[in-house]
Coordinates of C-alpha atoms in Angstrom, one line a residue:
Chain A
M1 CA 0.0 0.0 0.0
Q2 CA 1.1 3.6 -0.5
V3 CA 1.3 5.9 2.4
A4 CA -0.4 8.9 0.9
I5 CA -1.8 12.3 2.1
G6 CA -4.1 14.9 0.6
M7 CA -2.5 18.3 0.1
H8 CA -4.3 21.5 -0.8
N9 CA -1.5 23.9 -0.5
I10 CA 1.5 22.5 -2.3
T11 CA 4.6 24.3 -0.9
E12 CA 8.2 23.2 -0.5
E13 CA 7.7 23.2 3.3
N14 CA 4.6 21.0 3.1
L15 CA 6.2 18.6 0.7
Q16 CA 9.3 18.3 3.0
F17 CA 7.1 17.9 6.1
V18 CA 5.1 15.0 4.6
K19 CA 8.3 13.3 3.3
Q20 CA 9.8 13.5 6.8
I21 CA 6.8 11.8 8.4
G22 CA 7.1 9.0 5.9
V23 CA 4.6 9.8 3.2
T24 CA 5.4 8.6 -0.3
D25 CA 2.4 9.7 -2.3
I26 CA 0.4 12.9 -2.7
V27 CA -3.2 13.4 -3.6
A28 CA -3.4 16.9 -4.8
A29 CA -6.6 18.7 -4.0
S30 CA -7.9 21.6 -6.0
P31 CA -4.5 22.5 -7.4
E32 CA -4.5 26.3 -7.1
G33 CA -4.2 28.2 -10.4
M34 CA -5.6 25.3 -12.4
T35 CA -9.0 25.7 -10.9
L36 CA -8.9 29.5 -11.3
E37 CA -7.9 29.3 -15.0
G38 CA -10.3 26.6 -16.0
P39 CA -12.6 25.5 -17.5
F40 CA -10.5 22.3 -17.5
F41 CA -7.2 21.2 -16.0
D42 CA -4.4 22.5 -18.3
Y43 CA -1.9 19.9 -19.4
E44 CA 1.2 22.0 -18.7
R45 CA 0.0 22.9 -15.2
L46 CA -0.6 19.2 -14.5
V47 CA 2.9 18.4 -15.7
Q48 CA 4.4 21.2 -13.5
L49 CA 2.4 19.9 -10.5
K50 CA 3.8 16.4 -11.1
T51 CA 7.4 17.5 -11.5
R52 CA 7.2 19.7 -8.5
I53 CA 6.0 16.8 -6.3
E54 CA 8.5 14.4 -7.8
G55 CA 11.3 17.0 -7.3
A56 CA 10.6 16.6 -3.6
G57 CA 11.1 12.8 -3.8
L58 CA 7.3 12.1 -3.7
R59 CA 4.8 10.7 -6.2
L60 CA 1.6 12.3 -7.4
A61 CA -0.9 9.5 -6.9
A62 CA -4.2 11.3 -7.7
I63 CA -6.0 14.6 -8.2
Q64 CA -9.1 15.4 -6.3
N65 CA -11.8 18.1 -6.2
I66 CA -12.8 19.1 -9.6
P67 CA -14.7 22.4 -9.0
T68 CA -18.4 21.8 -8.7
T69 CA -19.1 24.7 -11.1
W70 CA -17.4 22.6 -13.8
Y71 CA -20.2 19.9 -13.7
D72 CA -23.3 21.5 -12.1
K73 CA -25.0 21.6 -15.5
I74 CA -24.3 18.0 -16.0
R75 CA -25.8 17.0 -12.7
Y76 CA -28.9 19.1 -13.2
N77 CA -29.2 18.5 -17.0
L78 CA -29.2 22.2 -17.7
P79 CA -28.4 24.0 -20.9
G80 CA -24.6 24.0 -21.3
R81 CA -24.1 20.5 -20.1
E82 CA -22.6 19.4 -23.4
E83 CA -19.9 22.1 -23.1
Q84 CA -19.2 21.1 -19.5
L85 CA -18.9 17.4 -20.7
D86 CA -16.4 18.4 -23.4
H87 CA -14.4 20.3 -20.8
Y88 CA -14.6 17.4 -18.4
C89 CA -13.3 15.0 -21.0
K90 CA -10.5 17.4 -21.7
T91 CA -9.6 17.3 -18.0
V92 CA -9.6 13.5 -17.9
E93 CA -7.5 13.4 -21.1
N94 CA -4.9 15.9 -19.7
V95 CA -4.7 14.0 -16.4
G96 CA -4.0 10.9 -18.4
R97 CA -1.5 12.5 -20.7
A98 CA 0.4 13.9 -17.7
G99 CA 0.8 10.4 -16.3
I100 CA -1.3 11.0 -13.2
P101 CA -3.0 7.6 -12.5
I102 CA -6.2 8.5 -10.6
L103 CA -8.8 11.2 -10.8
H104 CA -11.1 11.4 -7.8
Y105 CA -14.6 12.7 -8.6
N106 CA -17.9 13.4 -6.9
F107 CA -21.4 13.5 -8.1
H108 CA -23.0 15.2 -5.1
A109 CA -26.1 17.1 -6.2
V110 CA -25.0 19.9 -4.0
K111 CA -22.1 19.3 -1.5
V112 CA -20.9 17.6 1.7
W113 CA -23.2 18.5 4.6
R114 CA -22.4 18.9 8.3
T115 CA -24.6 20.4 10.9
S116 CA -21.8 21.3 13.3
R117 CA -18.1 22.1 12.9
H118 CA -17.6 22.4 16.7
T119 CA -18.5 19.1 18.2
P120 CA -16.0 18.4 21.0
G121 CA -14.4 15.0 21.3
R122 CA -11.3 13.6 23.0
G123 CA -9.6 16.2 25.1
G124 CA -12.0 18.8 23.7
A125 CA -10.7 18.5 20.2
L126 CA -13.2 19.9 17.7
F127 CA -14.9 17.7 15.1
T128 CA -17.6 18.0 12.5
S129 CA -20.8 16.2 13.0
Y130 CA -24.2 15.6 11.3
D131 CA -27.7 15.2 12.7
H132 CA -30.2 14.6 10.0
A133 CA -33.0 16.0 12.2
L134 CA -31.5 19.4 11.8
M135 CA -31.6 19.1 8.0
E136 CA -35.2 18.0 7.6
N137 CA -36.5 21.6 7.3
A138 CA -33.7 22.7 5.1
P139 CA -34.8 25.0 2.2
L140 CA -34.3 23.9 -1.4
V141 CA -30.6 24.4 -2.4
G142 CA -29.5 24.3 -6.0
P143 CA -31.4 25.3 -9.1
R144 CA -34.4 23.1 -8.5
A145 CA -35.6 19.9 -6.8
L146 CA -33.9 16.8 -8.1
G147 CA -35.3 13.3 -7.8
E148 CA -33.3 10.1 -7.7
E149 CA -34.3 8.7 -11.1
E150 CA -33.5 11.9 -12.8
L151 CA -30.2 12.2 -11.1
W152 CA -29.4 8.6 -12.1
D153 CA -30.2 9.4 -15.7
N154 CA -27.9 12.5 -15.6
F155 CA -25.2 10.4 -14.0
E156 CA -25.4 7.7 -16.6
Y157 CA -25.3 10.2 -19.4
F158 CA -22.1 11.6 -17.8
I159 CA -20.3 8.4 -17.0
K160 CA -21.0 6.9 -20.5
R161 CA -19.4 10.0 -22.0
I162 CA -16.4 10.1 -19.7
M163 CA -15.5 6.5 -19.2
P164 CA -14.2 5.8 -22.8
V165 CA -12.0 8.9 -22.5
A166 CA -10.7 7.8 -19.2
E167 CA -10.0 4.3 -20.5
A168 CA -8.3 5.7 -23.6
Y169 CA -6.0 7.8 -21.6
G170 CA -5.4 5.3 -18.8
V171 CA -7.0 7.3 -16.0
K172 CA -8.8 5.5 -13.1
M173 CA -11.9 7.4 -12.2
A174 CA -12.5 7.0 -8.4
L175 CA -16.0 7.9 -7.4
H176 CA -16.5 9.2 -3.8
P177 CA -19.7 8.4 -1.9
D178 CA -22.2 11.1 -0.9
D179 CA -21.5 12.4 2.5
P180 CA -23.7 12.1 4.5
P181 CA -25.2 9.1 2.7
V182 CA -28.8 10.0 3.1
S183 CA -31.4 11.3 0.6
P184 CA -32.8 13.8 -0.1
I185 CA -31.0 16.7 1.5
A186 CA -32.1 20.3 0.8
G187 CA -34.4 19.1 -2.0
A188 CA -31.8 17.1 -3.8
A189 CA -31.3 13.4 -4.1
C190 CA -28.0 11.7 -3.0
L191 CA -27.3 8.6 -5.0
F192 CA -24.1 7.1 -3.7
R193 CA -25.1 6.0 -0.3
S194 CA -25.1 2.2 -0.5
T195 CA -23.0 -0.7 -1.7
E196 CA -25.8 -1.4 -4.2
A197 CA -25.6 2.1 -5.7
F198 CA -21.8 1.7 -6.3
Q199 CA -22.3 -1.7 -7.8
R200 CA -24.8 -0.2 -10.1
V201 CA -22.2 2.4 -11.2
L202 CA -19.6 -0.3 -11.9
D203 CA -22.1 -2.4 -13.9
M204 CA -23.5 0.6 -15.8
A205 CA -20.2 1.3 -17.6
P206 CA -17.9 -1.6 -17.2
S207 CA -14.3 -0.5 -17.6
P208 CA -11.0 -0.8 -15.9
S209 CA -11.2 2.9 -15.4
N210 CA -14.5 2.7 -13.4
G211 CA -14.0 2.4 -9.7
L212 CA -14.3 3.8 -6.2
L213 CA -12.6 6.2 -3.9
F214 CA -13.6 4.1 -0.8
C215 CA -14.2 6.7 1.9
Q216 CA -14.2 4.4 4.9
G217 CA -15.8 7.2 6.9
C218 CA -18.8 7.4 4.5
F219 CA -19.2 3.6 4.5
A220 CA -19.1 3.6 8.3
E221 CA -21.8 6.3 8.2
M222 CA -23.9 3.9 6.1
Y223 CA -23.1 0.6 7.7
G224 CA -21.4 1.0 11.0
Q225 CA -19.6 -2.4 11.6
G226 CA -20.8 -3.5 8.2
V227 CA -18.0 -1.5 6.7
Y228 CA -15.7 -4.6 6.7
D229 CA -18.1 -6.4 4.3
A230 CA -18.2 -3.4 2.0
I231 CA -14.4 -3.4 1.9
R232 CA -14.5 -7.0 0.9
H233 CA -17.2 -6.5 -1.6
F234 CA -15.4 -3.9 -3.6
G235 CA -11.8 -4.8 -2.7
K236 CA -12.2 -8.3 -4.0
Q237 CA -13.3 -6.9 -7.4
G238 CA -10.2 -4.8 -7.5
K239 CA -12.5 -1.8 -7.8
V240 CA -11.1 0.3 -5.0
F241 CA -8.6 2.8 -6.6
Y242 CA -7.8 4.6 -3.3
V243 CA -8.9 4.8 0.3
H244 CA -9.9 7.5 2.7
F245 CA -8.8 5.8 5.9
R246 CA -10.9 7.4 8.6
N247 CA -13.0 6.6 11.6
I248 CA -16.3 8.0 13.0
V249 CA -18.5 7.7 16.1
G250 CA -22.2 6.8 15.4
R251 CA -23.8 6.4 12.0
M252 CA -26.7 7.7 10.1
P253 CA -28.8 9.6 11.0
V254 CA -26.4 11.0 13.7
F255 CA -22.7 10.8 13.7
R256 CA -19.5 12.8 14.5
E257 CA -16.1 12.5 13.1
S258 CA -13.3 11.4 15.4
F259 CA -9.6 10.9 15.7
I260 CA -8.4 8.0 13.6
D261 CA -7.6 5.9 16.7
E262 CA -10.7 6.5 18.8
G263 CA -13.9 6.0 16.7
D264 CA -16.3 3.1 16.5
L265 CA -14.3 1.2 13.9
D266 CA -11.6 -1.3 14.7
M267 CA -9.0 0.3 12.4
L268 CA -6.6 -2.6 12.8
E269 CA -9.3 -5.0 11.6
A270 CA -10.1 -2.6 8.7
M271 CA -6.4 -2.6 7.7
R272 CA -6.3 -6.4 7.9
V273 CA -9.2 -6.6 5.5
W274 CA -7.6 -4.1 3.1
K275 CA -4.5 -6.3 3.1
E276 CA -6.6 -9.5 2.8
V277 CA -8.4 -8.2 -0.4
G278 CA -5.0 -7.3 -1.9
F279 CA -5.5 -3.5 -1.9
D280 CA -2.2 -1.9 -2.9
G281 CA -3.1 1.6 -3.9
P282 CA -2.8 4.9 -2.1
M283 CA -4.4 5.3 1.4
I284 CA -4.9 8.7 2.9
P285 CA -6.2 10.0 6.2
D286 CA -9.0 12.5 5.7
H287 CA -11.1 15.1 7.6
Y288 CA -8.7 16.1 10.5
P289 CA -10.0 17.1 13.8
H290 CA -8.9 20.5 15.1
I291 CA -6.1 20.0 17.7
I292 CA -5.2 22.9 19.9
G293 CA -2.6 25.1 18.5
D294 CA -2.6 23.4 15.1
S295 CA -2.0 25.2 11.8
P296 CA -4.9 25.8 9.4
E297 CA -3.6 22.9 7.4
A298 CA -3.6 20.6 10.5
H299 CA 0.0 19.5 10.5
R300 CA -0.3 18.1 14.0
A301 CA -3.4 16.1 13.1
Q302 CA -1.8 14.9 9.9
A303 CA 1.3 13.7 11.7
H304 CA -0.8 11.9 14.2
A305 CA -2.9 10.2 11.6
I306 CA 0.1 9.2 9.4
G307 CA 1.9 7.8 12.4
Y308 CA -1.0 5.7 13.4
M309 CA -1.8 4.5 9.8
K310 CA 1.8 3.5 9.2
A311 CA 1.9 1.5 12.4
L312 CA -1.2 -0.4 11.2
M313 CA 0.2 -0.9 7.7
Q314 CA 3.4 -2.2 9.2
A315 CA 1.5 -4.6 11.5
V316 CA -0.5 -6.2 8.6
G317 CA 2.6 -6.4 6.4
A318 CA 1.3 -3.8 3.9
L319 CA 4.3 -1.5 3.8
D320 CA 6.6 -2.0 0.8
Chain B
M1 CA 0.3 -0.2 28.9
R2 CA 0.1 3.6 29.4
V3 CA 0.6 6.1 26.7
A4 CA 3.0 8.7 28.2
M5 CA 4.7 11.8 27.0
G6 CA 7.4 14.1 28.5
M7 CA 6.5 17.7 29.3
M8 CA 8.9 19.8 31.3
D9 CA 7.1 23.2 30.9
V10 CA 3.5 22.5 31.6
S11 CA 1.0 24.7 30.0
D12 CA -2.8 24.5 29.7
D13 CA -2.5 24.3 25.9
D14 CA 0.0 21.5 25.9
L15 CA -2.0 19.5 28.5
Q16 CA -5.0 19.7 26.2
F17 CA -2.8 18.9 23.2
A18 CA -1.5 15.7 25.0
R19 CA -5.1 14.6 25.8
Q20 CA -6.3 15.2 22.3
I21 CA -3.6 13.1 20.6
G22 CA -4.3 10.2 23.0
V23 CA -1.8 10.6 25.8
T24 CA -2.9 9.6 29.3
D25 CA 0.2 10.0 31.4
L26 CA 2.9 12.6 31.7
V27 CA 6.5 12.5 32.8
T28 CA 7.2 15.9 34.1
R29 CA 8.6 18.0 36.9
P30 CA 7.7 21.0 38.9
D31 CA 9.5 24.3 38.3
C32 CA 12.6 24.2 40.4
R33 CA 15.7 26.3 41.0
A34 CA 19.3 25.3 41.9
E35 CA 19.0 26.9 45.4
D36 CA 15.9 24.8 46.3
G37 CA 18.0 21.7 46.9
H38 CA 15.0 19.4 46.6
Y39 CA 11.4 19.2 45.4
R40 CA 9.0 20.9 47.6
L41 CA 5.8 19.0 48.5
E42 CA 3.6 21.9 47.7
A43 CA 5.1 22.3 44.2
L44 CA 4.7 18.5 43.5
E45 CA 1.1 18.6 44.8
R46 CA 0.2 21.6 42.7
L47 CA 1.7 19.9 39.6
R48 CA -0.2 16.8 40.2
E49 CA -3.5 18.6 40.7
R50 CA -3.0 20.7 37.6
V51 CA -2.2 17.6 35.4
E52 CA -5.1 15.7 36.9
A53 CA -7.5 18.6 36.3
A54 CA -6.6 18.3 32.7
G55 CA -7.6 14.6 32.7
L56 CA -4.1 13.2 32.7
R57 CA -1.9 11.5 35.3
V58 CA 1.6 12.2 36.5
A59 CA 3.4 8.9 35.8
A60 CA 6.8 10.0 36.9
I61 CA 9.0 12.9 37.8
H62 CA 11.8 13.5 35.4
D63 CA 15.0 13.5 37.4
V64 CA 16.2 16.2 39.8
H65 CA 17.8 19.6 39.0
P66 CA 21.4 18.8 37.9
A67 CA 22.7 21.2 40.6
W68 CA 21.1 19.0 43.2
N69 CA 23.2 15.9 42.6
D70 CA 26.4 17.1 40.8
K71 CA 28.5 16.3 43.8
I72 CA 26.9 12.9 44.3
R73 CA 27.5 12.0 40.6
T74 CA 31.2 13.0 40.9
G75 CA 32.0 12.1 44.5
L76 CA 32.8 15.6 45.7
P77 CA 32.6 17.0 49.2
G78 CA 29.1 18.1 49.9
R79 CA 27.5 15.0 48.5
D80 CA 26.1 14.0 51.9
E81 CA 24.1 17.1 52.1
Q82 CA 22.9 16.6 48.5
I83 CA 21.9 13.1 49.4
D84 CA 19.9 14.4 52.4
H85 CA 18.1 16.7 50.1
Y86 CA 17.6 13.9 47.5
C87 CA 15.9 11.8 50.2
Q88 CA 13.7 14.7 51.0
S89 CA 12.7 14.9 47.3
L90 CA 11.8 11.2 47.4
T91 CA 9.7 11.6 50.5
N92 CA 7.8 14.5 49.0
I93 CA 7.3 12.7 45.6
G94 CA 5.8 9.8 47.5
R95 CA 3.6 12.1 49.7
A96 CA 2.4 13.8 46.5
G97 CA 1.2 10.4 45.3
I98 CA 3.6 10.2 42.4
P99 CA 4.9 6.7 41.8
I100 CA 8.2 7.0 40.0
L101 CA 11.3 9.1 39.8
G102 CA 13.3 8.7 36.6
Y103 CA 17.0 9.4 37.2
S104 CA 20.4 9.3 35.5
F105 CA 23.9 9.0 36.9
H106 CA 25.9 10.5 34.1
A107 CA 29.2 11.9 35.5
V108 CA 28.7 14.9 33.2
R109 CA 25.8 14.8 30.8
V110 CA 24.3 13.3 27.6
W111 CA 26.7 13.9 24.7
R112 CA 26.0 14.5 21.0
T113 CA 28.5 15.6 18.4
S114 CA 25.9 17.0 16.0
R115 CA 22.4 18.4 16.3
H116 CA 22.0 18.8 12.5
A117 CA 22.4 15.2 11.1
R118 CA 19.9 14.5 8.4
G119 CA 17.4 11.8 8.3
R120 CA 14.4 11.0 6.1
G121 CA 13.3 14.0 4.0
G122 CA 16.2 16.0 5.5
I123 CA 14.7 15.9 9.0
L124 CA 17.1 17.2 11.6
C125 CA 18.4 14.6 14.1
T126 CA 21.1 14.5 16.7
S127 CA 24.1 12.2 16.2
Y128 CA 27.2 11.0 17.9
D129 CA 30.6 10.0 16.5
H130 CA 33.0 8.9 19.2
A131 CA 36.0 9.8 17.0
L132 CA 35.1 13.5 17.5
M133 CA 35.2 13.1 21.3
R134 CA 38.5 11.3 21.7
D135 CA 40.4 14.5 22.1
A136 CA 37.8 16.2 24.2
P137 CA 39.3 18.1 27.2
P138 CA 38.4 16.8 30.7
M139 CA 35.0 18.2 31.6
A140 CA 34.1 16.7 34.9
P141 CA 35.5 18.5 38.0
K142 CA 38.0 15.6 38.3
A143 CA 39.0 12.6 36.4
I144 CA 36.7 9.7 37.1
D145 CA 37.4 6.1 36.3
D146 CA 35.0 3.1 36.3
E147 CA 35.9 2.0 39.7
A148 CA 35.5 5.5 41.2
Q149 CA 32.1 6.0 39.5
W150 CA 30.8 2.6 40.7
A151 CA 31.8 3.6 44.2
N152 CA 29.9 6.9 43.8
L153 CA 26.8 5.2 42.5
E154 CA 26.9 2.5 45.3
Y155 CA 27.3 5.1 48.0
F156 CA 24.3 7.0 46.6
L157 CA 22.1 3.9 46.1
R158 CA 22.7 2.6 49.6
R159 CA 21.6 5.9 51.1
V160 CA 18.6 6.7 48.9
M161 CA 17.0 3.4 48.2
P162 CA 15.7 2.9 51.7
A163 CA 14.2 6.4 51.5
A164 CA 12.6 5.6 48.2
E165 CA 11.2 2.3 49.5
A166 CA 9.8 4.1 52.6
A167 CA 8.2 6.8 50.4
G168 CA 6.8 4.2 48.0
V169 CA 8.6 5.7 45.1
R170 CA 10.2 3.6 42.4
M171 CA 13.5 4.8 41.1
A172 CA 14.0 4.2 37.4
L173 CA 17.7 4.5 36.3
H174 CA 18.5 5.7 32.8
P175 CA 21.5 4.3 31.0
D176 CA 24.5 6.6 30.1
D177 CA 24.0 8.1 26.7
P178 CA 26.1 7.5 24.7
P179 CA 27.0 4.2 26.3
I180 CA 30.7 4.4 25.7
S181 CA 33.5 5.2 28.1
P182 CA 35.4 7.3 28.9
I183 CA 34.2 10.6 27.5
A184 CA 35.8 13.9 28.3
G185 CA 37.8 12.3 31.1
A186 CA 34.9 10.7 32.9
A187 CA 33.7 7.1 33.0
S188 CA 30.2 6.2 31.7
I189 CA 29.5 3.0 33.7
L190 CA 25.9 2.4 32.8
R191 CA 26.6 1.1 29.3
S192 CA 25.6 -2.5 29.3
V193 CA 23.0 -5.0 30.4
E194 CA 25.5 -6.3 32.9
A195 CA 26.0 -2.9 34.4
L196 CA 22.3 -2.2 34.9
Q197 CA 21.9 -5.8 36.4
R198 CA 24.8 -5.0 38.8
V199 CA 22.8 -1.9 40.0
L200 CA 19.7 -4.1 40.6
D201 CA 21.7 -6.7 42.5
M202 CA 23.8 -4.2 44.5
V203 CA 20.8 -2.9 46.4
P204 CA 17.9 -5.3 46.0
S205 CA 14.6 -3.4 46.5
P206 CA 11.2 -3.1 44.9
S207 CA 12.1 0.6 44.4
N208 CA 15.3 -0.2 42.4
G209 CA 14.6 -0.5 38.7
V210 CA 15.3 0.7 35.2
L211 CA 14.1 3.5 32.9
F212 CA 14.6 1.4 29.8
C213 CA 15.7 3.9 27.2
Q214 CA 15.3 1.8 24.1
G215 CA 17.5 4.2 22.2
C216 CA 20.4 3.7 24.6
F217 CA 20.1 -0.1 24.4
I218 CA 20.1 0.1 20.6
E219 CA 23.2 2.3 20.8
M220 CA 24.8 -0.5 22.9
L221 CA 23.5 -3.6 21.3
G222 CA 21.8 -2.9 18.0
Q223 CA 19.4 -5.8 17.3
G224 CA 20.4 -7.2 20.7
V225 CA 17.9 -4.7 22.2
F226 CA 15.2 -7.4 22.1
D227 CA 17.2 -9.6 24.5
A228 CA 17.7 -6.7 26.8
I229 CA 13.9 -6.0 26.8
R230 CA 13.3 -9.6 27.7
H231 CA 16.1 -9.6 30.3
F232 CA 14.8 -6.7 32.4
G233 CA 11.2 -7.0 31.4
R234 CA 10.8 -10.5 32.7
Q235 CA 12.2 -9.5 36.1
G236 CA 9.5 -6.8 36.3
K237 CA 12.3 -4.3 36.7
V238 CA 11.4 -1.9 33.9
F239 CA 9.5 1.0 35.5
Y240 CA 9.0 2.9 32.3
V241 CA 10.2 3.0 28.7
H242 CA 11.6 5.6 26.4
F243 CA 10.3 4.2 23.1
R244 CA 12.7 5.4 20.5
N245 CA 14.7 4.3 17.5
V246 CA 18.3 4.8 16.3
V247 CA 20.4 4.3 13.1
G248 CA 23.7 2.7 13.9
A249 CA 25.3 2.0 17.3
V250 CA 28.3 3.2 19.2
P251 CA 30.8 4.4 18.2
R252 CA 28.6 6.1 15.6
F253 CA 24.8 6.6 15.5
R254 CA 22.1 9.1 14.8
E255 CA 18.6 9.5 16.2
A256 CA 15.6 8.9 14.0
L257 CA 11.9 9.2 13.8
M258 CA 10.4 6.0 15.4
D259 CA 9.6 4.3 12.1
E260 CA 12.8 5.2 10.4
G261 CA 15.6 3.6 12.5
D262 CA 17.3 0.2 12.5
I263 CA 14.9 -1.5 14.9
D264 CA 11.6 -3.0 14.0
M265 CA 9.5 -1.1 16.4
L266 CA 6.5 -3.5 16.0
A267 CA 8.7 -6.4 17.1
A268 CA 9.9 -4.3 20.0
M269 CA 6.3 -3.5 21.0
R270 CA 5.5 -7.2 20.8
A271 CA 8.4 -8.0 23.0
W272 CA 7.2 -5.4 25.6
N273 CA 3.8 -6.9 25.5
E274 CA 5.1 -10.5 25.8
V275 CA 7.1 -9.7 28.9
G276 CA 4.0 -8.2 30.5
F277 CA 5.2 -4.6 30.6
D278 CA 2.2 -2.5 31.6
G279 CA 3.7 0.8 32.7
P280 CA 4.2 4.1 31.0
M281 CA 5.8 4.2 27.6
M282 CA 6.8 7.5 26.1
P283 CA 8.6 8.7 22.9
D284 CA 11.8 10.6 23.5
H285 CA 14.3 12.8 21.7
H286 CA 12.1 14.1 18.9
P287 CA 13.8 14.9 15.6
R288 CA 13.1 18.4 14.3
V289 CA 10.2 18.1 11.7
E290 CA 9.8 20.9 9.1
G291 CA 7.9 23.9 10.6
D292 CA 7.6 22.4 14.0
T293 CA 7.5 24.3 17.4
A294 CA 10.3 24.2 19.9
Y295 CA 8.3 21.6 21.9
G296 CA 8.0 19.5 18.7
H297 CA 4.2 19.2 18.5
R298 CA 4.3 17.8 15.0
A299 CA 7.0 15.2 15.9
R300 CA 5.1 14.3 19.0
S301 CA 1.8 13.9 17.2
F302 CA 3.5 11.5 14.8
A303 CA 5.2 9.6 17.5
I304 CA 2.1 9.1 19.7
G305 CA 0.0 8.2 16.7
Y306 CA 2.6 5.6 15.6
M307 CA 3.1 4.3 19.1
R308 CA -0.6 3.9 19.7
G309 CA -1.0 2.1 16.4
L310 CA 1.8 -0.4 17.4
M311 CA 0.3 -0.9 20.8
E312 CA -3.1 -1.8 19.2
A313 CA -1.4 -4.1 16.7
A314 CA 0.7 -5.9 19.3
G315 CA -2.4 -6.6 21.3
C316 CA -1.4 -4.4 24.3
S317 CA -4.1 -3.4 26.7
I318 CA -4.0 0.4 26.6
A319 CA -5.0 2.0 29.8
G320 CA -7.8 4.5 29.2

């Protein structure tokens, strides 16, 4: 497995920091500049990003967070979606041409939702949390109400256009679950909230490029202790392209995030199952709690999570 | 096992930081001045109350002020008075309900020949090369050979151990670091398993034990550290552990992040669990991570995360 970390702000200091704590692979999130320029990821920018990371002795494993405004018309089937699809294909093509193996994507109708960003946990550290009761009266968000079948149609239209391009350019498309995995929220359906939904995606457009970003937190929100079965289900198919290795307390309809070493999941058992199914891709911690005195980029929380994750990888024999 | 961390300058923020990253026990000491001579009961009690109010325990006091035992360590006139004070420290530590005093018996100090050796990702570590110390001028107040230093240690132990026992305080002796002799004209006697065993046999007492600095034993024995863990662990004579890793051994070594040195730390943790060690275990000597604070918050976060992961993986019961 690859010890990876998500990085928004790619600086020499941050690259050196993660190398020191034993990270080998970077998942670059919303690469600055590229998203401002738009309307797709520029090839030269991607190459520069890759060479910069490699210059620090690290690898660029994946890109995440395509701006939502680059595919909102696709999700809602609004005029202009063909143009967005053309641009999206251009992004996928350029990611592949630049030799970046994985593109993380979402198809949230709106966004990730949390009802608190200040829920105290261990030692008073601050976590995000979600309570669905607080969202039941939410006003309509987005251009209009969106039902499940309609969203499935829009998704299918999207994926059937994108997947041949991804396959042609050797890009693995890693789909992230809806977070929280409940539907509808604020008038919009959330599709990717079950094992069955992901299986439907895989079967809808069979391709070596069609797979999952398995967010362990989201699957724990769906299934609690059933997460190990979900790991096996997709892991055995070789359809997990990368993993968000995180823990939570509770599950739908009420949960809070947690430190990686204190939630409801047995993370050692989870790591054993990842090893057992032969997963050997990038694994990153995600959604850091706020530790007292930490930087906005959460260097302390990152160091803590990487240390813990590496120990578990070592224990199951998953470190190269 | 107890997840411990050193904290010499206690602050509210750092107490909270420790709790958040999963620490339960501190190795610390009250503010003290050379002219105090010994630890005041009131200062110890205040310290303990403050730490407990933050939801942590005081596992051990970290040594005494170096000006309180310099004559003891070098056999100078005035040592009897220092020993009287030392016994008073022990009595007060016991009265304050603190179970352990960690101590060392270096004739002079811990030696390093560089504070800017480079490890993974250019991380700054300390290192030692004995070739650079061979011509060091004498730095103890007088030349001290092995025999003289053993006499100094025995004189001290025979006086203080009954006081420790009466106070219910366990004294945990740290090896000499680096474990090589002589340095700067003074013997380092605590540089082998046999030497530490000699200390235990010299004054048998439930209060007489070892602060097992895994780093020092690696410096002595390289992969032989596992035998040393078993040797002292099985006797129940390890009162607490400095869990750290090293690259190399005397006459040349450098420190390292826990997961980067020569020793398989998972195997070490398994050995600790196997011998039934259930006391405080703390990281020590943190390399300087990019962008870190003077206290090393990032390095400590990594070390505690990693150590907790290993404890879980080795099947240790982690005290809550």
